[in-house]
Structures are given as C-alpha cells and as structure tokens.
Coordinates of C-alpha atoms and ligand atoms in Angstrom, one line a residue:
A1 CA -0.1 0.2 0.5
P2 CA 1.1 3.4 -0.8
M3 CA 3.0 5.2 2.3
K4 CA 3.6 8.8 3.4
L5 CA 7.8 8.8 3.6
V6 CA 9.9 11.6 4.5
V7 CA 13.2 10.9 2.7
T8 CA 16.2 13.3 4.2
G9 CA 19.2 13.4 2.4
G10 CA 17.1 13.2 -0.9
A11 CA 19.3 15.6 -2.9
G12 CA 22.3 13.4 -2.4
Y13 CA 23.7 10.1 -4.3
V14 CA 21.7 7.3 -2.6
G15 CA 18.7 9.5 -1.3
S16 CA 17.9 10.7 -4.6
V17 CA 17.7 7.2 -6.1
C18 CA 15.8 5.9 -3.3
A19 CA 13.6 8.5 -3.5
A20 CA 12.9 8.3 -7.2
R21 CA 12.5 4.5 -6.7
L22 CA 9.9 5.3 -4.0
V23 CA 8.1 7.4 -6.3
E24 CA 7.9 4.9 -8.8
A25 CA 6.3 2.4 -6.3
G26 CA 3.4 4.8 -6.1
H27 CA 4.4 6.4 -2.6
D28 CA 4.1 10.1 -1.7
V29 CA 7.6 11.4 -0.8
T30 CA 8.6 14.7 0.9
V31 CA 12.4 15.0 0.2
V32 CA 14.2 16.8 3.0
D33 CA 17.7 18.0 2.4
D34 CA 20.0 21.3 3.4
L35 CA 22.0 21.1 0.0
S36 CA 25.2 21.3 2.1
T37 CA 26.3 18.3 0.1
G38 CA 23.3 17.0 -2.3
H39 CA 22.4 19.3 -5.4
A40 CA 18.8 20.8 -5.9
D41 CA 18.8 19.3 -9.5
A42 CA 18.9 15.8 -8.1
V43 CA 15.9 16.2 -6.2
P44 CA 13.7 13.2 -8.1
D45 CA 10.7 14.4 -9.9
G46 CA 7.4 14.1 -8.3
V47 CA 8.2 14.8 -4.8
R48 CA 7.4 17.5 -2.3
F49 CA 10.8 19.4 -1.7
I50 CA 11.9 21.0 1.6
Q51 CA 15.2 22.5 2.1
G52 CA 16.2 22.8 5.5
D53 CA 18.4 20.6 8.5
A54 CA 16.8 16.8 8.7
A55 CA 16.0 17.6 12.2
D56 CA 14.8 21.1 12.5
V57 CA 12.3 20.3 9.7
A58 CA 11.0 16.7 10.9
E59 CA 10.6 18.7 14.4
T60 CA 7.4 20.0 12.9
L61 CA 6.9 18.3 9.9
L62 CA 6.3 15.1 11.3
S63 CA 3.1 16.6 12.9
Q64 CA 1.6 16.2 9.6
G65 CA 1.4 12.2 10.3
F66 CA 3.7 10.1 8.5
D67 CA 4.0 6.6 7.8
G68 CA 8.0 6.5 8.0
V69 CA 11.0 8.2 7.7
L70 CA 14.3 7.2 5.4
H71 CA 17.1 8.8 7.0
F72 CA 20.2 9.1 4.4
A73 CA 21.0 12.9 5.1
A74 CA 24.5 12.3 6.6
K75 CA 28.1 13.5 6.9
S76 CA 29.7 10.7 4.8
L77 CA 33.9 11.0 4.2
V78 CA 36.1 9.2 6.3
G79 CA 39.2 11.3 5.9
E80 CA 37.1 14.7 7.3
S81 CA 35.4 12.5 9.9
M82 CA 39.3 12.4 11.3
Q83 CA 39.9 16.0 10.9
D84 CA 36.4 17.2 12.4
P85 CA 35.0 14.9 14.5
G86 CA 32.7 17.4 16.0
L87 CA 31.4 17.7 12.7
Y88 CA 29.9 14.1 12.3
W89 CA 29.2 13.7 16.3
R90 CA 26.7 16.7 15.5
G91 CA 25.8 16.4 12.1
N92 CA 25.2 12.4 12.4
V93 CA 24.4 11.7 15.8
L94 CA 23.0 14.5 17.3
T95 CA 20.8 15.2 14.0
S96 CA 19.8 11.6 14.1
L97 CA 18.9 11.4 18.0
R98 CA 16.6 14.6 17.3
L99 CA 15.0 12.7 14.5
L100 CA 14.3 10.0 16.6
E101 CA 12.8 12.0 19.2
A102 CA 10.5 13.9 16.9
M103 CA 9.4 10.5 15.8
R104 CA 8.6 9.4 18.6
K105 CA 6.6 12.6 19.5
H106 CA 4.8 12.5 16.6
G107 CA 4.3 8.6 16.9
T108 CA 6.0 8.2 13.3
P109 CA 6.1 4.5 13.3
R110 CA 8.9 3.3 10.8
L111 CA 12.2 3.9 10.1
V112 CA 15.1 3.0 7.6
F113 CA 18.6 4.4 8.3
S114 CA 21.6 4.3 6.1
S115 CA 24.4 2.5 8.1
T116 CA 27.9 1.4 6.9
A117 CA 30.4 -1.2 6.7
A118 CA 32.3 1.1 8.5
T119 CA 30.6 -0.1 11.9
Y120 CA 32.9 -3.4 11.6
G121 CA 36.4 -1.8 11.1
E122 CA 39.1 -4.5 10.0
P123 CA 37.2 -7.7 9.7
E124 CA 38.0 -11.0 11.3
V125 CA 35.5 -13.1 9.0
S126 CA 34.8 -12.8 5.4
P127 CA 32.5 -12.1 4.1
I128 CA 31.1 -10.6 7.1
P129 CA 27.9 -11.1 8.5
E130 CA 25.7 -9.0 10.6
T131 CA 26.6 -10.8 13.8
A132 CA 30.3 -10.4 13.2
P133 CA 31.6 -7.9 15.9
T134 CA 31.9 -3.8 15.1
G135 CA 34.9 -2.0 15.9
P136 CA 34.9 0.9 13.9
T137 CA 38.3 2.3 12.8
N138 CA 37.3 5.9 12.0
T139 CA 34.9 8.5 13.5
Y140 CA 32.5 8.3 10.2
G141 CA 32.2 4.3 11.0
A142 CA 31.8 5.6 14.9
T143 CA 28.9 7.8 14.8
K144 CA 26.7 5.3 12.4
L145 CA 27.3 2.7 15.2
A146 CA 26.5 4.7 17.9
I147 CA 23.0 5.8 15.6
D148 CA 22.4 2.0 15.2
Y149 CA 22.7 1.4 19.2
A150 CA 20.1 4.7 19.7
I151 CA 17.6 3.0 17.5
T152 CA 17.8 -0.4 19.1
S153 CA 16.9 1.3 22.1
Y154 CA 14.1 3.9 20.5
A155 CA 12.6 0.4 18.9
R156 CA 12.4 -1.7 22.3
A157 CA 11.4 0.9 24.5
H158 CA 8.7 3.0 22.0
G159 CA 7.8 0.3 19.5
L160 CA 9.5 1.7 16.4
A161 CA 9.9 -0.2 13.5
A162 CA 13.4 0.3 12.7
T163 CA 16.0 -1.0 9.8
S164 CA 19.3 -0.2 9.5
L165 CA 20.9 -0.9 6.2
R166 CA 25.0 -1.2 6.2
Y167 CA 25.9 -0.5 2.8
F168 CA 29.2 -1.7 1.6
N169 CA 30.8 -0.1 -1.4
V170 CA 27.8 1.6 -3.6
A171 CA 28.3 2.8 -7.4
G172 CA 26.5 2.8 -10.6
A173 CA 23.8 5.3 -11.2
Y174 CA 20.2 5.3 -12.0
G175 CA 18.5 7.2 -14.5
R176 CA 19.7 11.1 -14.1
Y177 CA 20.4 10.0 -10.4
G178 CA 24.4 9.0 -9.6
E179 CA 27.3 10.0 -7.7
R180 CA 28.4 13.5 -8.0
H181 CA 30.3 14.6 -4.8
A182 CA 32.0 18.0 -4.9
T183 CA 34.8 16.2 -2.9
E184 CA 35.3 12.7 -4.6
T185 CA 37.0 10.2 -2.6
H186 CA 35.4 7.3 -4.2
L187 CA 37.5 4.9 -6.4
I188 CA 35.1 4.4 -9.5
P189 CA 33.9 8.2 -9.9
I190 CA 37.6 8.7 -9.6
V191 CA 38.4 6.4 -12.4
L192 CA 36.0 7.8 -14.4
Q193 CA 37.8 11.6 -14.1
V194 CA 40.7 10.1 -15.8
A195 CA 38.5 8.9 -18.7
T196 CA 37.2 12.2 -19.1
G197 CA 40.2 13.9 -18.7
D198 CA 39.5 15.6 -15.4
R199 CA 42.4 14.0 -13.9
D200 CA 45.8 12.7 -15.1
R201 CA 45.9 9.2 -13.5
V202 CA 44.7 7.5 -10.5
Q203 CA 46.6 6.5 -7.7
I204 CA 46.5 2.9 -6.5
F205 CA 46.2 3.4 -2.6
G206 CA 48.6 0.3 -2.0
E207 CA 49.6 -2.8 -3.6
D208 CA 51.2 -4.7 -0.6
Y209 CA 48.1 -6.3 0.8
P210 CA 47.6 -9.9 1.5
T211 CA 45.3 -9.9 -1.5
P212 CA 45.6 -11.7 -4.5
D213 CA 47.0 -8.8 -6.6
G214 CA 48.1 -7.0 -3.6
T215 CA 45.4 -4.2 -4.0
A216 CA 42.2 -3.8 -1.4
V217 CA 39.0 -5.5 -2.4
R218 CA 35.8 -4.3 -1.8
D219 CA 32.0 -5.8 -2.7
Y220 CA 30.9 -2.9 -5.0
I221 CA 26.8 -2.9 -5.1
H222 CA 24.6 -1.2 -7.3
V223 CA 22.8 1.6 -6.3
H224 CA 19.5 0.1 -7.9
D225 CA 19.7 -2.9 -6.2
L226 CA 20.7 -1.0 -2.8
A227 CA 17.7 1.2 -3.4
D228 CA 15.4 -1.9 -3.8
A229 CA 16.5 -3.2 -0.3
H230 CA 15.0 0.2 1.0
L231 CA 11.7 -0.7 -0.4
L232 CA 11.8 -4.2 1.1
A233 CA 12.7 -2.8 4.4
L234 CA 9.8 -0.5 4.7
E235 CA 7.3 -3.5 3.7
H236 CA 9.0 -6.0 6.1
A237 CA 9.5 -3.8 9.0
T238 CA 7.9 -4.8 12.5
E239 CA 6.9 -2.7 15.2
G240 CA 8.9 -2.8 18.3
R241 CA 12.0 -4.4 16.1
H242 CA 15.5 -2.9 14.8
E243 CA 16.8 -4.8 12.1
I244 CA 20.3 -4.8 10.6
Y245 CA 21.2 -6.2 6.9
N246 CA 24.5 -6.1 5.5
L247 CA 23.8 -5.2 1.5
G248 CA 26.5 -6.0 -0.7
N249 CA 26.9 -8.4 -3.5
G250 CA 29.1 -11.2 -1.6
T251 CA 31.9 -11.0 -4.0
G252 CA 35.2 -8.8 -3.8
F253 CA 37.0 -7.0 -6.6
S254 CA 40.5 -5.1 -6.2
V255 CA 41.2 -1.7 -7.1
R256 CA 43.0 -3.3 -10.2
E257 CA 40.1 -5.0 -11.3
V258 CA 37.8 -1.9 -10.7
I259 CA 40.2 0.3 -13.0
D260 CA 40.5 -2.8 -15.7
A261 CA 37.2 -2.7 -16.0
C262 CA 36.9 0.7 -16.1
R263 CA 39.4 0.6 -19.2
A264 CA 37.0 -2.2 -20.8
V265 CA 33.9 0.1 -20.2
T266 CA 35.4 3.3 -21.4
G267 CA 38.2 2.1 -24.3
H268 CA 40.5 4.5 -22.2
D269 CA 43.9 3.9 -21.3
I270 CA 43.5 4.9 -17.8
P271 CA 47.1 5.4 -16.1
A272 CA 47.6 4.3 -12.8
A273 CA 50.2 5.1 -10.2
V274 CA 51.1 2.9 -7.2
A275 CA 50.9 5.3 -3.6
P276 CA 50.9 4.3 -0.4
R277 CA 48.2 2.7 1.5
R278 CA 45.6 5.1 2.4
S279 CA 45.2 5.5 6.9
G280 CA 42.6 2.9 8.0
D281 CA 41.9 1.3 4.7
P282 CA 41.0 -2.7 5.4
A283 CA 42.3 -4.7 3.0
V284 CA 39.1 -6.6 2.2
L285 CA 35.7 -5.7 2.8
V286 CA 33.2 -7.9 1.7
A287 CA 29.5 -8.4 2.6
S288 CA 27.3 -11.7 3.5
A289 CA 23.8 -10.7 2.6
E290 CA 22.5 -13.6 3.4
K291 CA 20.5 -12.2 5.9
A292 CA 18.8 -9.6 3.6
R293 CA 18.2 -12.4 0.8
A294 CA 16.6 -14.4 3.3
E295 CA 14.5 -12.2 5.3
L296 CA 14.0 -9.5 3.0
G297 CA 13.9 -11.6 -0.2
W298 CA 16.1 -9.4 -1.7
T299 CA 17.7 -10.6 -4.6
P300 CA 20.3 -7.9 -6.2
Q301 CA 19.7 -7.9 -10.1
H302 CA 23.3 -5.7 -11.1
T303 CA 26.2 -7.5 -9.7
D304 CA 28.5 -7.7 -13.0
L305 CA 31.1 -5.3 -12.3
Q306 CA 31.4 -4.0 -16.0
G307 CA 27.7 -3.1 -15.9
I308 CA 28.0 -1.1 -12.7
V309 CA 31.0 0.6 -14.3
S310 CA 28.8 1.2 -17.6
D311 CA 26.0 3.0 -15.3
A312 CA 28.3 5.3 -13.7
W313 CA 30.3 5.8 -17.3
R314 CA 26.5 6.8 -18.5
F315 CA 25.8 9.2 -16.1
T316 CA 29.1 10.7 -15.9
Q317 CA 28.9 11.5 -20.2
Q318 CA 25.4 12.6 -19.6
R319 CA 26.6 15.1 -16.7
A320 CA 29.5 16.3 -19.0
R321 CA 27.2 17.2 -22.0
A322 CA 24.9 19.1 -19.6
Ligands
UFG1 N1 41.1 3.8 -3.5 C1 42.5 3.9 -4.8 N2 42.4 5.3 -5.0 C2 41.7 6.0 -4.8 C3 40.4 6.0 -4.4 C4 40.5 4.6 -3.8 O1 43.4 3.1 -4.4 O2 41.8 7.3 -5.6 C5 40.9 2.9 -2.9 C6 41.0 2.5 -1.7 O3 42.2 2.6 -0.8 C7 40.1 1.3 -1.4 C8 39.0 1.3 -2.4 O4 39.9 1.9 -3.6 O5 40.8 0.3 -1.1 C9 38.1 1.6 -2.3 O6 37.8 2.9 -1.7 P1 36.7 3.7 -1.6 O7 37.1 5.4 -1.4 O8 35.9 3.9 -3.1 O9 35.7 3.3 -0.5 P2 35.9 2.8 0.6 O10 36.1 1.2 0.5 O11 37.1 3.5 1.4 O12 34.5 3.7 1.3 C10 33.6 2.6 1.5 C11 32.2 3.3 1.9 C12 32.3 4.1 3.2 C13 33.1 3.8 4.3 C14 34.0 2.9 4.2 C15 34.7 1.8 5.0 O13 32.1 4.0 0.7 O14 31.3 4.9 3.2 O15 33.8 1.9 2.9 O16 35.5 1.4 5.0 F1 33.0 4.5 5.0

C-alpha cells in the first residue's frame, strides 16, 4: 500500500535514487535536504521538497502524520571525520537523535537508516555477517554505529519498526541520478574522471595488501539494487524491532580489477600509479548479505562489475554534456 514518507538527504547520491524508486512505487514522498552536499537538481521529480536541516524540519513536519522516515542525510567522508570529529558527532549523531525524538513525539512508526560497513572496522571474517563484532576504525563509522545503538533502544522502548542497512561500496547510477560529490574520494568516479580527462591518472592506494594482486578488495553494489532493499525494508518492518542488514553482492573486486573494468567500459588507457596505503583502509571488505536475501527476499540484479561501471560511465558522460 502507498505510504506517506519523509526522505532526508534525498538530494544526495543514494537518497535521490531511493526517493526516485519510492515515487515510482507509488509512495507519497517528501524530501528534506539542506543541500550542504546534495544538489537541488538531483531532487527527484514527483516529490515535495523542503530545504533545511533534517532534524529541524522533522520536528514540525512529522506532526502532519507520516508512515515512515528514510534517513540518508549524513556526513560521509572518512578522512574529514578524523580531522573534524565534532562535525560528524553533531551532523550524524545529534541530528539522528533529534530525528528519533521527533518521530517518537509524533508517533511516526517506521525508520530506515543508512548504516555502513565502516561499523565493522577491520573484519575478522570474510564475508562479513551482521553477527560479526563491530569495531569502527574511523569517526565516521563510530557515529553510524552509535546511531544504530540509539535506534535499537528506541525500537525496544517505543515500538519503532526500524531497519539499518549497512552499505558496502555503493556504485553505478540510476537514470539521471548518480554520484557527483564536490569532494570525490570514491574509486569508480575517480577512475572515470581520468577517462573524461578531468584527472591525469588514478593513484592505487597500496599494492602490498594480502590479496591476490596486492590491492584492496571491496564489494561493489549497484545503487539500484541498494534502493530496492530500502523498499523491501519498509514493507518488512515490524513494530518494536530493529533489524540490521548488510547490503553487498558477496563478491570482492580489487582496485586493479576495478580500473581494468573502467578501461574496458571507457576504452581509455587510464594511467595508474601506485601510492602509499590510505590510512584506515581494511584489506578486504566483502558482505554476507544472506540475511537480507532470506528475510527481505532481496536479490541483487545488477551484480556484474562492468555493468555497474557502465551505468556510472553513462551518468558521467550525461553530466559532461549537460
Ligand atoms: N582507492 C584507490 N585510489 C583512489 C580511491 C580509492 O586506490 O583514488 C582504493 C581505496 O584505498 C579502497 C578502494 O579503492 O581500497 C575503495 O575506496 P573507496 O574510497 O571508493 O571506498 P571505501 O571502501 O574506502 O569506502 C567505503 C564506503 C565508505 C565507508 C568505507 C568503510 O564508501 O562510506 O567503505 O571502510 F566508510
């Protein structure tokens, strides 16, 4: 049945794709975004848009009676979180606590929260199940984990039906919605910037990891599949329960494999140079998403690396022409 939903961060990468999918599924969507990192022209068609801080807006907006909130709005740069932790504790934790309080006050029944693989830190087992110990190695991951704990308490005490989705490496694009960060740190968009000529070469951060080719391995998940998991999470949410699901494909690709896929898709040489490891980067991060498959009935459809890169490349070229 159609739901009346608030999407915070709906002008950002993952938030805009999810909001677009929610509209296509027939839901009534209000996007709240302060445009600090999002883009006004990324707000999907067919939504109501309110520019402002997620917590500030929620405190009054939720009195209108909503079926749920999807909370994407966040600070998400690992390096920045180490240099300016206050920005992350305030921007992520404080904002989320105020949002939870507003939801409690106005009786908003459902929450879907964007958590992260960074809550696990350096994993002991691979692929990583939700039962793996958490131990974030950076402030960004610590703030997301703190919010997960707060959500668990609110679900228990106040009956909230909550889901945290722990994203692995989100990539690709959906229609006119894709990744366009002012400060780009993610591998695939950086490699594609070499293909468009906006960058001379890509740096490979570390070639001495205990992996088959020595470069770090990640689990790349298409943003379209990620969005579908959010729709399923809304449907499966249960009063008083907080469920946590890892979202990844269960397959890892090395930095070199990603660069090769980008070469194949773009037809560009893409010069690469080996550089030192980036501090805090685990060698291998691969998800076990068995729980999402079993409980949500989630089946990722866009798991082919070249396919993921092709969609990102189409989006990049589309933006270059615009
Ligand atoms: N990398 C390079 N060169 C670059 C950029 C990245 O070699 O120019 C490497 C990184 O060192 C890493 C891999 O490519 O091994 C992927 O890096 P990304 O920055 O694309 O993604 P991360 O795996 O670092 O980040 C992801 C999520 C974050 C989350 C983090 C937790 O995007 O939100 O996992 O470790 F915090």
